[in-house]
Amino acid sequence: MGENRPVTSTNLRIRIDGSAGSAAPYEQLRAQIADRARSGALPAGYKLPTVRGLAEELGLAANTVAKAYRALEADGLIETRGRHGTFVAAAEGSSREAAAAAQAFADRAHRLGLTEAEAVAAAAEAVRARYATPS
Protein backbone atom coordinates (compact mmCIF):
# COMPACT_ATOMS: atom_id res chain seq x y z
CA MET A 1 0.00 0.00 0.00
CA GLY A 2 1.76 3.11 -1.17
CA GLU A 3 -0.64 5.49 0.52
CA ASN A 4 -0.94 6.25 4.21
CA ARG A 5 -4.68 6.75 4.19
CA PRO A 6 -6.89 3.91 5.38
CA VAL A 7 -8.49 1.66 2.79
CA THR A 8 -11.90 0.18 3.56
CA SER A 9 -13.66 -2.72 1.88
CA THR A 10 -17.28 -2.00 1.06
CA ASN A 11 -19.07 -5.23 1.98
CA LEU A 12 -16.91 -6.43 4.91
CA ARG A 13 -16.19 -2.96 6.26
CA ILE A 14 -12.56 -3.91 6.76
CA ARG A 15 -10.28 -0.93 7.29
CA ILE A 16 -6.55 -1.27 6.64
CA ASP A 17 -4.38 1.48 8.08
CA GLY A 18 -1.09 1.84 6.21
CA SER A 19 0.39 4.54 8.43
CA ALA A 20 3.66 4.05 10.28
CA GLY A 21 3.22 2.22 13.54
CA SER A 22 0.13 0.32 12.40
CA ALA A 23 -0.03 -3.45 12.67
CA ALA A 24 0.90 -5.46 9.60
CA PRO A 25 -1.92 -5.43 7.02
CA TYR A 26 -2.50 -9.20 7.28
CA GLU A 27 -2.84 -8.87 11.08
CA GLN A 28 -5.29 -5.98 10.75
CA LEU A 29 -7.34 -8.04 8.30
CA ARG A 30 -7.16 -11.19 10.44
CA ALA A 31 -8.15 -9.34 13.63
CA GLN A 32 -11.06 -7.50 12.04
CA ILE A 33 -12.56 -10.60 10.42
CA ALA A 34 -12.03 -12.55 13.67
CA ASP A 35 -13.73 -9.84 15.73
CA ARG A 36 -16.68 -9.68 13.35
CA ALA A 37 -17.05 -13.47 13.23
CA ARG A 38 -16.91 -13.78 17.02
CA SER A 39 -19.40 -10.94 17.55
CA GLY A 40 -21.84 -12.30 14.97
CA ALA A 41 -21.49 -9.26 12.70
CA LEU A 42 -20.29 -11.83 10.14
CA PRO A 43 -22.70 -14.71 10.79
CA ALA A 44 -21.84 -18.39 10.45
CA GLY A 45 -22.11 -19.38 6.82
CA TYR A 46 -21.31 -15.89 5.50
CA LYS A 47 -19.35 -16.27 2.26
CA LEU A 48 -16.13 -14.25 2.30
CA PRO A 49 -14.70 -12.69 -0.84
CA THR A 50 -12.06 -14.62 -2.74
CA VAL A 51 -8.46 -13.95 -1.77
CA ARG A 52 -7.85 -12.12 -5.03
CA GLY A 53 -11.10 -10.19 -4.86
CA LEU A 54 -10.48 -8.91 -1.35
CA ALA A 55 -6.82 -8.19 -2.11
CA GLU A 56 -7.84 -6.12 -5.11
CA GLU A 57 -10.53 -4.28 -3.17
CA LEU A 58 -8.14 -3.40 -0.34
CA GLY A 59 -5.09 -2.77 -2.51
CA LEU A 60 -3.16 -5.58 -0.82
CA ALA A 61 -1.07 -8.41 -2.22
CA ALA A 62 -3.00 -11.65 -2.62
CA ASN A 63 -0.42 -13.36 -0.37
CA THR A 64 -1.31 -10.91 2.43
CA VAL A 65 -5.00 -11.85 2.30
CA ALA A 66 -4.14 -15.55 1.92
CA LYS A 67 -1.97 -15.36 5.06
CA ALA A 68 -4.84 -13.80 7.03
CA TYR A 69 -7.28 -16.42 5.74
CA ARG A 70 -4.87 -19.25 6.67
CA ALA A 71 -4.54 -17.88 10.22
CA LEU A 72 -8.32 -17.55 10.54
CA GLU A 73 -8.81 -21.07 9.26
CA ALA A 74 -6.18 -22.42 11.68
CA ASP A 75 -8.14 -20.71 14.48
CA GLY A 76 -11.36 -22.39 13.33
CA LEU A 77 -13.08 -19.10 12.51
CA ILE A 78 -13.41 -19.64 8.78
CA GLU A 79 -13.49 -22.71 6.57
CA THR A 80 -12.67 -23.27 2.95
CA ARG A 81 -15.07 -25.48 1.03
CA GLY A 82 -13.02 -26.13 -2.07
CA ARG A 83 -14.42 -24.45 -5.17
CA HIS A 84 -17.47 -23.25 -3.26
CA GLY A 85 -15.45 -20.60 -1.42
CA THR A 86 -14.49 -19.53 2.06
CA PHE A 87 -17.10 -19.12 4.77
CA VAL A 88 -17.38 -17.99 8.37
CA ALA A 89 -17.40 -21.18 10.44
CA ALA A 90 -20.01 -22.03 13.02
CA ALA A 91 -19.27 -20.34 16.34
CA GLU A 92 -18.74 -23.64 18.06
CA GLY A 93 -15.88 -24.36 15.64
CA SER A 94 -13.47 -22.31 17.75
CA SER A 95 -14.55 -24.05 20.93
CA ARG A 96 -14.29 -27.43 19.26
CA GLU A 97 -10.78 -26.61 18.04
CA ALA A 98 -9.69 -25.38 21.49
CA ALA A 99 -11.09 -28.53 23.12
CA ALA A 100 -9.17 -30.73 20.69
CA ALA A 101 -5.95 -28.82 21.39
CA ALA A 102 -6.52 -29.10 25.14
CA GLN A 103 -7.12 -32.84 24.84
CA ALA A 104 -3.92 -33.29 22.82
CA PHE A 105 -2.01 -31.33 25.48
CA ALA A 106 -3.51 -33.44 28.30
CA ASP A 107 -2.61 -36.66 26.50
CA ARG A 108 0.96 -35.47 25.91
CA ALA A 109 1.40 -34.24 29.50
CA HIS A 110 0.18 -37.62 30.79
CA ARG A 111 2.61 -39.50 28.52
CA LEU A 112 5.42 -37.27 29.84
CA GLY A 113 4.54 -38.34 33.38
CA LEU A 114 3.35 -34.97 34.66
CA THR A 115 0.91 -34.94 37.54
CA GLU A 116 -2.46 -33.30 36.99
CA ALA A 117 -1.30 -30.27 39.02
CA GLU A 118 1.91 -29.97 36.96
CA ALA A 119 -0.02 -30.20 33.69
CA VAL A 120 -2.54 -27.58 34.79
CA ALA A 121 0.28 -25.28 35.95
CA ALA A 122 2.09 -25.66 32.62
CA ALA A 123 -1.08 -24.92 30.67
CA ALA A 124 -1.95 -21.92 32.84
CA GLU A 125 1.55 -20.48 32.42
CA ALA A 126 1.41 -20.92 28.63
CA VAL A 127 -1.98 -19.18 28.48
CA ARG A 128 -0.79 -16.33 30.73
CA ALA A 129 2.33 -15.86 28.61
CA ARG A 130 0.37 -15.89 25.34
CA TYR A 131 -2.26 -13.41 26.43
CA ALA A 132 0.27 -11.09 28.07
CA THR A 133 2.20 -10.79 24.79
CA PRO A 134 0.81 -8.58 22.00
CA SER A 135 -0.21 -10.63 18.94
PDB file of C-alpha atoms in Angstrom:
ATOM      1  CA  MET A   1       0.000   0.000   0.000  1.00  0.00           C
ATOM      2  CA  GLY A   2       1.760   3.106  -1.170  1.00  0.00           C
ATOM      3  CA  GLU A   3      -0.641   5.493   0.520  1.00  0.00           C
ATOM      4  CA  ASN A   4      -0.939   6.249   4.206  1.00  0.00           C
ATOM      5  CA  ARG A   5      -4.679   6.753   4.187  1.00  0.00           C
ATOM      6  CA  PRO A   6      -6.891   3.911   5.382  1.00  0.00           C
ATOM      7  CA  VAL A   7      -8.495   1.658   2.787  1.00  0.00           C
ATOM      8  CA  THR A   8     -11.903   0.183   3.560  1.00  0.00           C
ATOM      9  CA  SER A   9     -13.663  -2.724   1.878  1.00  0.00           C
ATOM     10  CA  THR A  10     -17.285  -1.998   1.062  1.00  0.00           C
ATOM     11  CA  ASN A  11     -19.072  -5.232   1.975  1.00  0.00           C
ATOM     12  CA  LEU A  12     -16.913  -6.435   4.906  1.00  0.00           C
ATOM     13  CA  ARG A  13     -16.194  -2.960   6.256  1.00  0.00           C
ATOM     14  CA  ILE A  14     -12.556  -3.912   6.760  1.00  0.00           C
ATOM     15  CA  ARG A  15     -10.283  -0.929   7.293  1.00  0.00           C
ATOM     16  CA  ILE A  16      -6.549  -1.267   6.638  1.00  0.00           C
ATOM     17  CA  ASP A  17      -4.381   1.483   8.078  1.00  0.00           C
ATOM     18  CA  GLY A  18      -1.092   1.840   6.205  1.00  0.00           C
ATOM     19  CA  SER A  19       0.386   4.543   8.430  1.00  0.00           C
ATOM     20  CA  ALA A  20       3.657   4.051  10.276  1.00  0.00           C
ATOM     21  CA  GLY A  21       3.222   2.219  13.541  1.00  0.00           C
ATOM     22  CA  SER A  22       0.129   0.316  12.397  1.00  0.00           C
ATOM     23  CA  ALA A  23      -0.032  -3.449  12.675  1.00  0.00           C
ATOM     24  CA  ALA A  24       0.900  -5.461   9.597  1.00  0.00           C
ATOM     25  CA  PRO A  25      -1.924  -5.430   7.016  1.00  0.00           C
ATOM     26  CA  TYR A  26      -2.499  -9.197   7.280  1.00  0.00           C
ATOM     27  CA  GLU A  27      -2.842  -8.875  11.078  1.00  0.00           C
ATOM     28  CA  GLN A  28      -5.288  -5.977  10.749  1.00  0.00           C
ATOM     29  CA  LEU A  29      -7.336  -8.041   8.299  1.00  0.00           C
ATOM     30  CA  ARG A  30      -7.159 -11.192  10.445  1.00  0.00           C
ATOM     31  CA  ALA A  31      -8.146  -9.342  13.626  1.00  0.00           C
ATOM     32  CA  GLN A  32     -11.062  -7.498  12.038  1.00  0.00           C
ATOM     33  CA  ILE A  33     -12.556 -10.599  10.423  1.00  0.00           C
ATOM     34  CA  ALA A  34     -12.033 -12.553  13.673  1.00  0.00           C
ATOM     35  CA  ASP A  35     -13.734  -9.838  15.728  1.00  0.00           C
ATOM     36  CA  ARG A  36     -16.685  -9.678  13.347  1.00  0.00           C
ATOM     37  CA  ALA A  37     -17.046 -13.469  13.226  1.00  0.00           C
ATOM     38  CA  ARG A  38     -16.910 -13.783  17.022  1.00  0.00           C
ATOM     39  CA  SER A  39     -19.405 -10.944  17.553  1.00  0.00           C
ATOM     40  CA  GLY A  40     -21.842 -12.303  14.966  1.00  0.00           C
ATOM     41  CA  ALA A  41     -21.490  -9.265  12.703  1.00  0.00           C
ATOM     42  CA  LEU A  42     -20.286 -11.827  10.142  1.00  0.00           C
ATOM     43  CA  PRO A  43     -22.704 -14.707  10.788  1.00  0.00           C
ATOM     44  CA  ALA A  44     -21.840 -18.393  10.453  1.00  0.00           C
ATOM     45  CA  GLY A  45     -22.114 -19.383   6.815  1.00  0.00           C
ATOM     46  CA  TYR A  46     -21.314 -15.892   5.497  1.00  0.00           C
ATOM     47  CA  LYS A  47     -19.351 -16.268   2.264  1.00  0.00           C
ATOM     48  CA  LEU A  48     -16.128 -14.251   2.302  1.00  0.00           C
ATOM     49  CA  PRO A  49     -14.701 -12.691  -0.835  1.00  0.00           C
ATOM     50  CA  THR A  50     -12.064 -14.617  -2.740  1.00  0.00           C
ATOM     51  CA  VAL A  51      -8.463 -13.949  -1.775  1.00  0.00           C
ATOM     52  CA  ARG A  52      -7.852 -12.122  -5.032  1.00  0.00           C
ATOM     53  CA  GLY A  53     -11.096 -10.193  -4.865  1.00  0.00           C
ATOM     54  CA  LEU A  54     -10.476  -8.906  -1.352  1.00  0.00           C
ATOM     55  CA  ALA A  55      -6.822  -8.190  -2.111  1.00  0.00           C
ATOM     56  CA  GLU A  56      -7.840  -6.122  -5.108  1.00  0.00           C
ATOM     57  CA  GLU A  57     -10.525  -4.281  -3.165  1.00  0.00           C
ATOM     58  CA  LEU A  58      -8.135  -3.404  -0.335  1.00  0.00           C
ATOM     59  CA  GLY A  59      -5.089  -2.774  -2.512  1.00  0.00           C
ATOM     60  CA  LEU A  60      -3.163  -5.579  -0.823  1.00  0.00           C
ATOM     61  CA  ALA A  61      -1.074  -8.407  -2.215  1.00  0.00           C
ATOM     62  CA  ALA A  62      -3.001 -11.654  -2.622  1.00  0.00           C
ATOM     63  CA  ASN A  63      -0.425 -13.355  -0.370  1.00  0.00           C
ATOM     64  CA  THR A  64      -1.313 -10.910   2.427  1.00  0.00           C
ATOM     65  CA  VAL A  65      -5.002 -11.849   2.296  1.00  0.00           C
ATOM     66  CA  ALA A  66      -4.139 -15.548   1.924  1.00  0.00           C
ATOM     67  CA  LYS A  67      -1.965 -15.361   5.059  1.00  0.00           C
ATOM     68  CA  ALA A  68      -4.836 -13.800   7.034  1.00  0.00           C
ATOM     69  CA  TYR A  69      -7.285 -16.419   5.740  1.00  0.00           C
ATOM     70  CA  ARG A  70      -4.865 -19.250   6.668  1.00  0.00           C
ATOM     71  CA  ALA A  71      -4.539 -17.876  10.218  1.00  0.00           C
ATOM     72  CA  LEU A  72      -8.319 -17.545  10.544  1.00  0.00           C
ATOM     73  CA  GLU A  73      -8.807 -21.075   9.260  1.00  0.00           C
ATOM     74  CA  ALA A  74      -6.181 -22.416  11.678  1.00  0.00           C
ATOM     75  CA  ASP A  75      -8.135 -20.712  14.480  1.00  0.00           C
ATOM     76  CA  GLY A  76     -11.357 -22.390  13.331  1.00  0.00           C
ATOM     77  CA  LEU A  77     -13.084 -19.099  12.510  1.00  0.00           C
ATOM     78  CA  ILE A  78     -13.406 -19.638   8.779  1.00  0.00           C
ATOM     79  CA  GLU A  79     -13.492 -22.706   6.575  1.00  0.00           C
ATOM     80  CA  THR A  80     -12.667 -23.273   2.945  1.00  0.00           C
ATOM     81  CA  ARG A  81     -15.070 -25.477   1.028  1.00  0.00           C
ATOM     82  CA  GLY A  82     -13.024 -26.127  -2.070  1.00  0.00           C
ATOM     83  CA  ARG A  83     -14.419 -24.452  -5.167  1.00  0.00           C
ATOM     84  CA  HIS A  84     -17.469 -23.254  -3.256  1.00  0.00           C
ATOM     85  CA  GLY A  85     -15.452 -20.601  -1.419  1.00  0.00           C
ATOM     86  CA  THR A  86     -14.486 -19.526   2.060  1.00  0.00           C
ATOM     87  CA  PHE A  87     -17.103 -19.123   4.772  1.00  0.00           C
ATOM     88  CA  VAL A  88     -17.383 -17.986   8.370  1.00  0.00           C
ATOM     89  CA  ALA A  89     -17.398 -21.182  10.436  1.00  0.00           C
ATOM     90  CA  ALA A  90     -20.014 -22.028  13.017  1.00  0.00           C
ATOM     91  CA  ALA A  91     -19.273 -20.345  16.341  1.00  0.00           C
ATOM     92  CA  GLU A  92     -18.739 -23.645  18.065  1.00  0.00           C
ATOM     93  CA  GLY A  93     -15.878 -24.363  15.635  1.00  0.00           C
ATOM     94  CA  SER A  94     -13.469 -22.307  17.747  1.00  0.00           C
ATOM     95  CA  SER A  95     -14.552 -24.047  20.930  1.00  0.00           C
ATOM     96  CA  ARG A  96     -14.287 -27.429  19.263  1.00  0.00           C
ATOM     97  CA  GLU A  97     -10.784 -26.608  18.040  1.00  0.00           C
ATOM     98  CA  ALA A  98      -9.692 -25.381  21.495  1.00  0.00           C
ATOM     99  CA  ALA A  99     -11.091 -28.527  23.123  1.00  0.00           C
ATOM    100  CA  ALA A 100      -9.170 -30.734  20.689  1.00  0.00           C
ATOM    101  CA  ALA A 101      -5.950 -28.820  21.386  1.00  0.00           C
ATOM    102  CA  ALA A 102      -6.519 -29.104  25.143  1.00  0.00           C
ATOM    103  CA  GLN A 103      -7.120 -32.841  24.841  1.00  0.00           C
ATOM    104  CA  ALA A 104      -3.922 -33.287  22.817  1.00  0.00           C
ATOM    105  CA  PHE A 105      -2.012 -31.334  25.483  1.00  0.00           C
ATOM    106  CA  ALA A 106      -3.512 -33.435  28.298  1.00  0.00           C
ATOM    107  CA  ASP A 107      -2.614 -36.664  26.498  1.00  0.00           C
ATOM    108  CA  ARG A 108       0.960 -35.473  25.907  1.00  0.00           C
ATOM    109  CA  ALA A 109       1.404 -34.240  29.504  1.00  0.00           C
ATOM    110  CA  HIS A 110       0.176 -37.618  30.790  1.00  0.00           C
ATOM    111  CA  ARG A 111       2.611 -39.503  28.523  1.00  0.00           C
ATOM    112  CA  LEU A 112       5.416 -37.267  29.843  1.00  0.00           C
ATOM    113  CA  GLY A 113       4.542 -38.339  33.375  1.00  0.00           C
ATOM    114  CA  LEU A 114       3.348 -34.972  34.662  1.00  0.00           C
ATOM    115  CA  THR A 115       0.913 -34.941  37.545  1.00  0.00           C
ATOM    116  CA  GLU A 116      -2.457 -33.295  36.987  1.00  0.00           C
ATOM    117  CA  ALA A 117      -1.302 -30.270  39.016  1.00  0.00           C
ATOM    118  CA  GLU A 118       1.906 -29.969  36.958  1.00  0.00           C
ATOM    119  CA  ALA A 119      -0.019 -30.200  33.686  1.00  0.00           C
ATOM    120  CA  VAL A 120      -2.543 -27.576  34.791  1.00  0.00           C
ATOM    121  CA  ALA A 121       0.281 -25.283  35.949  1.00  0.00           C
ATOM    122  CA  ALA A 122       2.093 -25.662  32.620  1.00  0.00           C
ATOM    123  CA  ALA A 123      -1.082 -24.923  30.667  1.00  0.00           C
ATOM    124  CA  ALA A 124      -1.947 -21.922  32.839  1.00  0.00           C
ATOM    125  CA  GLU A 125       1.550 -20.484  32.423  1.00  0.00           C
ATOM    126  CA  ALA A 126       1.410 -20.918  28.632  1.00  0.00           C
ATOM    127  CA  VAL A 127      -1.979 -19.176  28.475  1.00  0.00           C
ATOM    128  CA  ARG A 128      -0.791 -16.331  30.732  1.00  0.00           C
ATOM    129  CA  ALA A 129       2.330 -15.864  28.611  1.00  0.00           C
ATOM    130  CA  ARG A 130       0.371 -15.889  25.343  1.00  0.00           C
ATOM    131  CA  TYR A 131      -2.258 -13.413  26.433  1.00  0.00           C
ATOM    132  CA  ALA A 132       0.270 -11.089  28.072  1.00  0.00           C
ATOM    133  CA  THR A 133       2.197 -10.790  24.792  1.00  0.00           C
ATOM    134  CA  PRO A 134       0.814  -8.577  22.002  1.00  0.00           C
ATOM    135  CA  SER A 135      -0.206 -10.626  18.945  1.00  0.00           C
TER     136      SER A 135
END
